[in-house]
Amino acid sequence: MLHAASYMGEYKPLSESTDAKYGLYYAPRDYNKIGIAYNTQLFQQFGIEAPTDFSHEAWNMETFIDFLQGVAEKIQEKGEAYALTYRAISFFLQWEPVYTTVFKEMGGDSIVKEDGTLNLDSENNKKLMRKLYDELFSNETIIGTEMDFKKGYTLMATCVRPVAYTAYMQRKGTIDFLPFPAKAIGAGCSGYAITKEKANATQTVNGVSKTNKELCWDFIKYIITEEGQQVAGSFGTSVPILKSLEENGAWTKAMGEDKNHAAWLAGEELRLTTYNRYATDIRTSLRSSVSAIFSDLQNKTSGVENKFLNTLTLQTSEFNKKVGKN
C-alpha cells in the first residue's frame, strides 16, 4: 500500500533514496480489498450452503459462476413471487477493483493498450463479456443491487469492508464474508485530504492553538500507529494497514469473532493502475465510458449482444477520439 500511495507508484524510504519521486503523497490509512458479503439469514431461508474450501482450484470465477447459478435456482424453486423479489448478488462489474480482478482472473486483455486507447473491444475481451452475459447477467434472478442487499432482498454483494459493515448494522448482524473468487484481488487504501481554504485556519485544542493543517498531521501520525489502527479497526469498518495486526487485531473481533474476517485478506494484491496514466479530464471520461459499457452488459435488456456491442463500439470510439487515437 505504500507503493500505491507513492507519487510515482514506487515507494522507497529515505534510507534508500532521497529522490522526491519515491516519496509519499498521502499516508495509507487502511487496507481495502474487495470481498463478498452474504446474508446468512437468507442463505438459511433458501437452503444454501456457504462454501468452505477457498483454494484456488475450488473457488475461482468458474466455480463462482456455478455457485451463483445454483443460488438463482434455489430462489426460483420458491416460486414466482420469490423470483420476482430476490436476487443472488450485487456484482458491480463497472467498478475498477471488480472488473480489473475479473478480467485478470478470466484471462482477459488489458482494459487499455500501451498507447492509452480503450481495449475493451478486443476479440478476447468481447468473448469474455459474452460469457459473463450468457452465464450471469442474462439471468435476472442473479443480478441485484447493493441497496437491495442492505434491505435484505439480494443475498450477496461484491463490496469493500465499510459497505459490509453498513449492511451488518442494517441487517442486525446476519452478515458474513466470502473471499472474492480470484487468485489476485484488487487492493487499495484510503487516505485523507484537506482543502487549502481551511488548512491554515486555527483551533485551540487542549489549550494549544494550532492550524487545521497541523491538527490533521497530528491525527494522521496517530491513526497509522498500532494504537490508532486498533481504535479504527474496533469499529468494524476497516482492515488495518499494518501487517502486525492482520491476524489478531481488534478488527477481527468487530462484527463478531465468528465471522470469516480472513476473506478480506485473501489472494495476492492486484494493483489498480488503469487510470494512472491519464490527465484528470481523460480519466473521468474513461470511467464514464467503462461504466456505460458494463452497465449495459449487466442489464438483461441492453446486454443482449446486438445492443451491447453498439454501446461498446460507440463508447470505445468516443473515448479514443479524446486521447487522439481515432
One Martini backbone bead per residue (centre of mass of N, CA, C, O) as a GRO file, in nm:
protein
  326
    1MET     BB    1   0.053   0.066  -0.013
    2LEU     BB    2   0.298   0.250  -0.042
    3HIS     BB    3   0.306   0.234  -0.348
    4ALA     BB    4   0.018   0.352  -0.390
    5ALA     BB    5   0.114   0.633  -0.227
    6SER     BB    6   0.306   0.699  -0.446
    7TYR     BB    7   0.385   0.921  -0.683
    8MET     BB    8   0.524   0.675  -0.889
    9GLY     BB    9   0.449   0.377  -0.756
   10GLU     BB   10   0.726   0.396  -0.577
   11TYR     BB   11   0.865   0.307  -0.271
   12LYS     BB   12   1.120   0.485  -0.070
   13PRO     BB   13   1.309   0.520   0.174
   14LEU     BB   14   1.548   0.738   0.289
   15SER     BB   15   1.765   0.505   0.318
   16GLU     BB   16   1.753   0.466  -0.012
   17SER     BB   17   1.602   0.755  -0.093
   18THR     BB   18   1.579   1.123  -0.171
   19ASP     BB   19   1.388   1.105  -0.394
   20ALA     BB   20   1.079   1.243  -0.441
   21LYS     BB   21   0.947   1.020  -0.629
   22TYR     BB   22   0.953   0.807  -0.366
   23GLY     BB   23   0.741   0.939  -0.224
   24LEU     BB   24   0.467   1.056  -0.045
   25TYR     BB   25   0.116   1.180  -0.085
   26TYR     BB   26   0.011   0.966   0.127
   27ALA     BB   27  -0.136   0.804   0.404
   28PRO     BB   28  -0.219   0.495   0.461
   29ARG     BB   29  -0.495   0.382   0.658
   30ASP     BB   30  -0.597   0.127   0.488
   31TYR     BB   31  -0.726  -0.198   0.382
   32ASN     BB   32  -0.843  -0.270   0.044
   33LYS     BB   33  -1.064  -0.530  -0.043
   34ILE     BB   34  -1.243  -0.724  -0.217
   35GLY     BB   35  -1.557  -0.884  -0.143
   36ILE     BB   36  -1.806  -1.101   0.015
   37ALA     BB   37  -2.126  -1.047   0.117
   38TYR     BB   38  -2.362  -1.230   0.330
   39ASN     BB   39  -2.686  -1.360   0.401
   40THR     BB   40  -2.751  -1.590   0.638
   41GLN     BB   41  -3.060  -1.592   0.647
   42LEU     BB   42  -3.106  -1.641   0.338
   43PHE     BB   43  -2.948  -1.899   0.313
   44GLN     BB   44  -3.134  -2.056   0.501
   45GLN     BB   45  -3.406  -2.005   0.358
   46PHE     BB   46  -3.279  -2.136   0.068
   47GLY     BB   47  -3.068  -2.368   0.123
   48ILE     BB   48  -2.766  -2.250   0.153
   49GLU     BB   49  -2.430  -2.335   0.118
   50ALA     BB   50  -2.148  -2.228   0.225
   51PRO     BB   51  -1.844  -2.209   0.142
   52THR     BB   52  -1.505  -2.357   0.253
   53ASP     BB   53  -1.334  -2.382  -0.011
   54PHE     BB   54  -1.055  -2.146  -0.102
   55SER     BB   55  -0.920  -2.265  -0.313
   56HIS     BB   56  -0.848  -2.208  -0.639
   57GLU     BB   57  -0.977  -2.474  -0.745
   58ALA     BB   58  -1.263  -2.416  -0.581
   59TRP     BB   59  -1.220  -2.077  -0.599
   60ASN     BB   60  -1.354  -1.932  -0.881
   61MET     BB   61  -1.516  -1.808  -1.147
   62GLU     BB   62  -1.638  -2.076  -1.233
   63THR     BB   63  -1.748  -2.170  -0.952
   64PHE     BB   64  -1.904  -1.908  -0.896
   65ILE     BB   65  -2.105  -1.920  -1.124
   66ASP     BB   66  -2.226  -2.188  -1.035
   67PHE     BB   67  -2.320  -2.085  -0.760
   68LEU     BB   68  -2.511  -1.860  -0.864
   69GLN     BB   69  -2.694  -2.048  -1.024
   70GLY     BB   70  -2.781  -2.209  -0.773
   71VAL     BB   71  -2.912  -1.973  -0.623
   72ALA     BB   72  -3.123  -1.905  -0.839
   73GLU     BB   73  -3.267  -2.178  -0.823
   74LYS     BB   74  -3.355  -2.156  -0.527
   75ILE     BB   75  -3.534  -1.914  -0.571
   76GLN     BB   76  -3.721  -2.035  -0.797
   77GLU     BB   77  -3.833  -2.276  -0.621
   78LYS     BB   78  -4.022  -2.078  -0.442
   79GLY     BB   79  -4.124  -1.896  -0.675
   80GLU     BB   80  -4.236  -1.617  -0.837
   81ALA     BB   81  -4.226  -1.410  -0.604
   82TYR     BB   82  -3.924  -1.459  -0.542
   83ALA     BB   83  -3.809  -1.413  -0.834
   84LEU     BB   84  -3.908  -1.103  -0.828
   85THR     BB   85  -3.737  -1.018  -0.552
   86TYR     BB   86  -3.485  -1.198  -0.559
   87ARG     BB   87  -3.120  -1.201  -0.538
   88ALA     BB   88  -2.793  -1.303  -0.548
   89ILE     BB   89  -2.622  -1.033  -0.668
   90SER     BB   90  -2.395  -0.767  -0.630
   91PHE     BB   91  -2.141  -0.711  -0.861
   92PHE     BB   92  -2.005  -0.442  -0.986
   93LEU     BB   93  -1.829  -0.429  -1.264
   94GLN     BB   94  -1.782  -0.102  -1.306
   95TRP     BB   95  -1.565  -0.144  -1.094
   96GLU     BB   96  -1.232  -0.152  -1.091
   97PRO     BB   97  -1.170  -0.386  -0.884
   98VAL     BB   98  -1.357  -0.586  -1.033
   99TYR     BB   99  -1.275  -0.586  -1.339
  100THR     BB  100  -0.976  -0.635  -1.293
  101THR     BB  101  -1.009  -0.908  -1.153
  102VAL     BB  102  -1.185  -1.061  -1.359
  103PHE     BB  103  -1.001  -1.031  -1.612
  104LYS     BB  104  -0.756  -1.165  -1.487
  105GLU     BB  105  -0.889  -1.441  -1.407
  106MET     BB  106  -1.018  -1.482  -1.724
  107GLY     BB  107  -0.801  -1.375  -1.944
  108GLY     BB  108  -0.792  -1.089  -2.014
  109ASP     BB  109  -0.737  -0.800  -2.143
  110SER     BB  110  -0.637  -0.508  -2.133
  111ILE     BB  111  -0.826  -0.226  -2.104
  112VAL     BB  112  -0.559  -0.087  -2.195
  113LYS     BB  113  -0.327   0.033  -2.391
  114GLU     BB  114  -0.015   0.162  -2.431
  115ASP     BB  115  -0.150   0.421  -2.596
  116GLY     BB  116  -0.445   0.464  -2.424
  117THR     BB  117  -0.649   0.283  -2.540
  118LEU     BB  118  -0.934   0.122  -2.565
  119ASN     BB  119  -0.974  -0.259  -2.510
  120LEU     BB  120  -1.267  -0.394  -2.487
  121ASP     BB  121  -1.287  -0.473  -2.817
  122SER     BB  122  -1.155  -0.720  -2.803
  123GLU     BB  123  -1.204  -1.043  -2.875
  124ASN     BB  124  -1.143  -1.152  -2.593
  125ASN     BB  125  -1.328  -0.955  -2.435
  126LYS     BB  126  -1.592  -1.021  -2.581
  127LYS     BB  127  -1.596  -1.317  -2.498
  128LEU     BB  128  -1.604  -1.265  -2.194
  129MET     BB  129  -1.866  -1.090  -2.190
  130ARG     BB  130  -2.053  -1.303  -2.308
  131LYS     BB  131  -2.020  -1.502  -2.077
  132LEU     BB  132  -2.129  -1.318  -1.856
  133TYR     BB  133  -2.404  -1.283  -1.982
  134ASP     BB  134  -2.495  -1.581  -2.027
  135GLU     BB  135  -2.420  -1.678  -1.707
  136LEU     BB  136  -2.542  -1.407  -1.554
  137PHE     BB  137  -2.698  -1.136  -1.674
  138SER     BB  138  -2.946  -1.293  -1.815
  139ASN     BB  139  -3.016  -1.359  -1.515
  140GLU     BB  140  -3.241  -1.188  -1.318
  141THR     BB  141  -3.185  -1.357  -1.042
  142ILE     BB  142  -2.881  -1.266  -0.996
  143ILE     BB  143  -2.905  -0.946  -1.039
  144GLY     BB  144  -2.849  -0.689  -0.814
  145THR     BB  145  -2.833  -0.466  -0.535
  146GLU     BB  146  -2.696  -0.299  -0.276
  147MET     BB  147  -2.956  -0.193  -0.152
  148ASP     BB  148  -3.099  -0.478  -0.144
  149PHE     BB  149  -2.893  -0.602   0.043
  150LYS     BB  150  -2.951  -0.412   0.285
  151LYS     BB  151  -3.270  -0.491   0.280
  152GLY     BB  152  -3.291  -0.824   0.205
  153TYR     BB  153  -3.298  -0.921  -0.133
  154THR     BB  154  -2.992  -0.962  -0.154
  155LEU     BB  155  -2.757  -1.208  -0.077
  156MET     BB  156  -2.516  -1.050  -0.223
  157ALA     BB  157  -2.188  -0.861  -0.217
  158THR     BB  158  -1.974  -0.667  -0.384
  159CYS     BB  159  -1.715  -0.539  -0.161
  160VAL     BB  160  -1.627  -0.352   0.106
  161ARG     BB  161  -1.605  -0.328   0.438
  162PRO     BB  162  -1.791  -0.079   0.490
  163VAL     BB  163  -2.039  -0.204   0.348
  164ALA     BB  164  -2.063  -0.454   0.526
  165TYR     BB  165  -2.114  -0.297   0.788
  166THR     BB  166  -2.374  -0.158   0.707
  167ALA     BB  167  -2.528  -0.423   0.661
  168TYR     BB  168  -2.492  -0.537   0.943
  169MET     BB  169  -2.655  -0.311   1.085
  170GLN     BB  170  -2.922  -0.345   0.915
  171ARG     BB  171  -2.927  -0.685   0.960
  172LYS     BB  172  -2.855  -0.764   1.257
  173GLY     BB  173  -2.580  -0.954   1.185
  174THR     BB  174  -2.660  -1.122   0.902
  175ILE     BB  175  -2.329  -1.129   0.830
  176ASP     BB  176  -2.091  -1.251   0.596
  177PHE     BB  177  -1.780  -1.390   0.445
  178LEU     BB  178  -1.619  -1.385   0.120
  179PRO     BB  179  -1.401  -1.439  -0.102
  180PHE     BB  180  -1.282  -1.351  -0.380
  181PRO     BB  181  -1.269  -1.546  -0.693
  182ALA     BB  182  -0.927  -1.503  -0.678
  183LYS     BB  183  -0.586  -1.482  -0.695
  184ALA     BB  184  -0.619  -1.175  -0.774
  185ILE     BB  185  -0.689  -0.872  -0.579
  186GLY     BB  186  -0.814  -0.579  -0.549
  187ALA     BB  187  -0.610  -0.310  -0.415
  188GLY     BB  188  -0.629  -0.063  -0.143
  189CYS     BB  189  -0.664   0.279  -0.009
  190SER     BB  190  -0.694   0.521   0.241
  191GLY     BB  191  -0.728   0.877   0.302
  192TYR     BB  192  -0.644   1.225   0.324
  193ALA     BB  193  -0.788   1.562   0.305
  194ILE     BB  194  -0.735   1.924   0.247
  195THR     BB  195  -0.827   2.234   0.219
  196LYS     BB  196  -0.690   2.537   0.163
  197GLU     BB  197  -0.904   2.712   0.306
  198LYS     BB  198  -0.864   2.537   0.597
  199ALA     BB  199  -0.561   2.482   0.672
  200ASN     BB  200  -0.495   2.781   0.833
  201ALA     BB  201  -0.686   2.744   1.035
  202THR     BB  202  -0.768   2.786   1.378
  203GLN     BB  203  -0.725   2.595   1.689
  204THR     BB  204  -0.813   2.496   2.021
  205VAL     BB  205  -0.615   2.238   2.184
  206ASN     BB  206  -0.545   2.187   2.494
  207GLY     BB  207  -0.448   2.506   2.492
  208VAL     BB  208  -0.362   2.484   2.183
  209SER     BB  209  -0.261   2.652   1.898
  210LYS     BB  210  -0.376   2.536   1.572
  211THR     BB  211  -0.375   2.427   1.274
  212ASN     BB  212  -0.538   2.218   1.071
  213LYS     BB  213  -0.281   2.101   0.948
  214GLU     BB  214  -0.156   2.013   1.218
  215LEU     BB  215  -0.391   1.838   1.319
  216CYS     BB  216  -0.391   1.640   1.084
  217TRP     BB  217  -0.105   1.537   1.131
  218ASP     BB  218  -0.155   1.428   1.412
  219PHE     BB  219  -0.369   1.224   1.323
  220ILE     BB  220  -0.208   1.060   1.117
  221LYS     BB  221   0.016   0.970   1.312
  222TYR     BB  222  -0.190   0.809   1.486
  223ILE     BB  223  -0.365   0.621   1.284
  224ILE     BB  224  -0.074   0.455   1.202
  225THR     BB  225  -0.070   0.329   1.456
  226GLU     BB  226  -0.148   0.072   1.650
  227GLU     BB  227  -0.350   0.221   1.823
  228GLY     BB  228  -0.509   0.355   1.593
  229GLN     BB  229  -0.577   0.089   1.442
  230GLN     BB  230  -0.738  -0.037   1.672
  231VAL     BB  231  -0.956   0.175   1.689
  232ALA     BB  232  -1.053   0.160   1.397
  233GLY     BB  233  -1.105  -0.154   1.388
  234SER     BB  234  -1.329  -0.169   1.619
  235PHE     BB  235  -1.568  -0.063   1.427
  236GLY     BB  236  -1.551  -0.252   1.136
  237THR     BB  237  -1.466  -0.063   0.866
  238SER     BB  238  -1.162  -0.184   0.885
  239VAL     BB  239  -0.840  -0.263   0.766
  240PRO     BB  240  -0.534  -0.279   0.854
  241ILE     BB  241  -0.221  -0.157   0.740
  242LEU     BB  242  -0.092  -0.342   0.948
  243LYS     BB  243   0.055  -0.655   0.961
  244SER     BB  244   0.059  -0.693   1.278
  245LEU     BB  245  -0.289  -0.697   1.261
  246GLU     BB  246  -0.412  -0.918   1.062
  247GLU     BB  247  -0.482  -1.166   1.275
  248ASN     BB  248  -0.537  -0.996   1.589
  249GLY     BB  249  -0.695  -0.758   1.565
  250ALA     BB  250  -0.974  -0.577   1.640
  251TRP     BB  251  -1.114  -0.632   1.358
  252THR     BB  252  -1.164  -0.954   1.425
  253LYS     BB  253  -1.410  -0.869   1.638
  254ALA     BB  254  -1.571  -0.720   1.461
  255MET     BB  255  -1.891  -0.851   1.422
  256GLY     BB  256  -1.739  -1.100   1.520
  257GLU     BB  257  -1.530  -1.380   1.562
  258ASP     BB  258  -1.705  -1.579   1.361
  259LYS     BB  259  -1.608  -1.440   1.126
  260ASN     BB  260  -1.469  -1.417   0.789
  261HIS     BB  261  -1.210  -1.207   0.790
  262ALA     BB  262  -1.004  -1.341   0.586
  263ALA     BB  263  -1.145  -1.248   0.320
  264TRP     BB  264  -0.983  -0.955   0.323
  265LEU     BB  265  -0.688  -1.123   0.260
  266ALA     BB  266  -0.721  -1.259   0.007
  267GLY     BB  267  -0.490  -1.301  -0.199
  268GLU     BB  268  -0.341  -1.121  -0.412
  269GLU     BB  269  -0.214  -0.815  -0.501
  270LEU     BB  270  -0.398  -0.590  -0.710
  271ARG     BB  271  -0.319  -0.337  -0.897
  272LEU     BB  272  -0.455  -0.006  -0.962
  273THR     BB  273  -0.376   0.141  -1.305
  274THR     BB  274  -0.571   0.242  -1.530
  275TYR     BB  275  -0.567   0.583  -1.463
  276ASN     BB  276  -0.273   0.703  -1.414
  277ARG     BB  277  -0.192   0.818  -1.715
  278TYR     BB  278  -0.414   1.033  -1.685
  279ALA     BB  279  -0.580   1.294  -1.707
  280THR     BB  280  -0.852   1.400  -1.545
  281ASP     BB  281  -1.052   1.421  -1.790
  282ILE     BB  282  -0.983   1.138  -1.908
  283ARG     BB  283  -1.045   0.972  -1.662
  284THR     BB  284  -1.346   1.044  -1.652
  285SER     BB  285  -1.415   0.932  -1.933
  286LEU     BB  286  -1.334   0.641  -1.880
  287ARG     BB  287  -1.532   0.585  -1.654
  288SER     BB  288  -1.786   0.641  -1.822
  289SER     BB  289  -1.741   0.430  -2.044
  290VAL     BB  290  -1.712   0.175  -1.870
  291SER     BB  291  -1.978   0.203  -1.718
  292ALA     BB  292  -2.166   0.190  -1.968
  293ILE     BB  293  -2.081  -0.089  -2.066
  294PHE     BB  294  -2.134  -0.256  -1.797
  295SER     BB  295  -2.425  -0.172  -1.754
  296ASP     BB  296  -2.532  -0.302  -2.013
  297LEU     BB  297  -2.427  -0.591  -1.961
  298GLN     BB  298  -2.606  -0.615  -1.677
  299ASN     BB  299  -2.849  -0.587  -1.867
  300LYS     BB  300  -3.096  -0.779  -1.994
  301THR     BB  301  -3.171  -0.589  -2.238
  302SER     BB  302  -2.884  -0.447  -2.326
  303GLY     BB  303  -2.697  -0.714  -2.321
  304VAL     BB  304  -2.757  -0.796  -2.573
  305GLU     BB  305  -2.551  -0.810  -2.829
  306ASN     BB  306  -2.653  -0.586  -3.030
  307LYS     BB  307  -2.663  -0.362  -2.806
  308PHE     BB  308  -2.390  -0.385  -2.660
  309LEU     BB  309  -2.200  -0.340  -2.910
  310ASN     BB  310  -2.286  -0.052  -2.960
  311THR     BB  311  -2.176   0.065  -2.698
  312LEU     BB  312  -1.886  -0.031  -2.728
  313THR     BB  313  -1.821   0.118  -2.993
  314LEU     BB  314  -1.896   0.406  -2.910
  315GLN     BB  315  -1.722   0.440  -2.651
  316THR     BB  316  -1.450   0.373  -2.778
  317SER     BB  317  -1.447   0.592  -2.996
  318GLU     BB  318  -1.486   0.843  -2.814
  319PHE     BB  319  -1.239   0.801  -2.634
  320ASN     BB  320  -1.015   0.782  -2.858
  321LYS     BB  321  -1.054   1.074  -2.949
  322LYS     BB  322  -0.955   1.206  -2.679
  323VAL     BB  323  -0.657   1.060  -2.720
  324GLY     BB  324  -0.589   1.075  -3.038
  325LYS     BB  325  -0.666   0.762  -3.191
  326ASN     BB  326  -0.941   0.845  -3.402
   0.00000   0.00000   0.00000
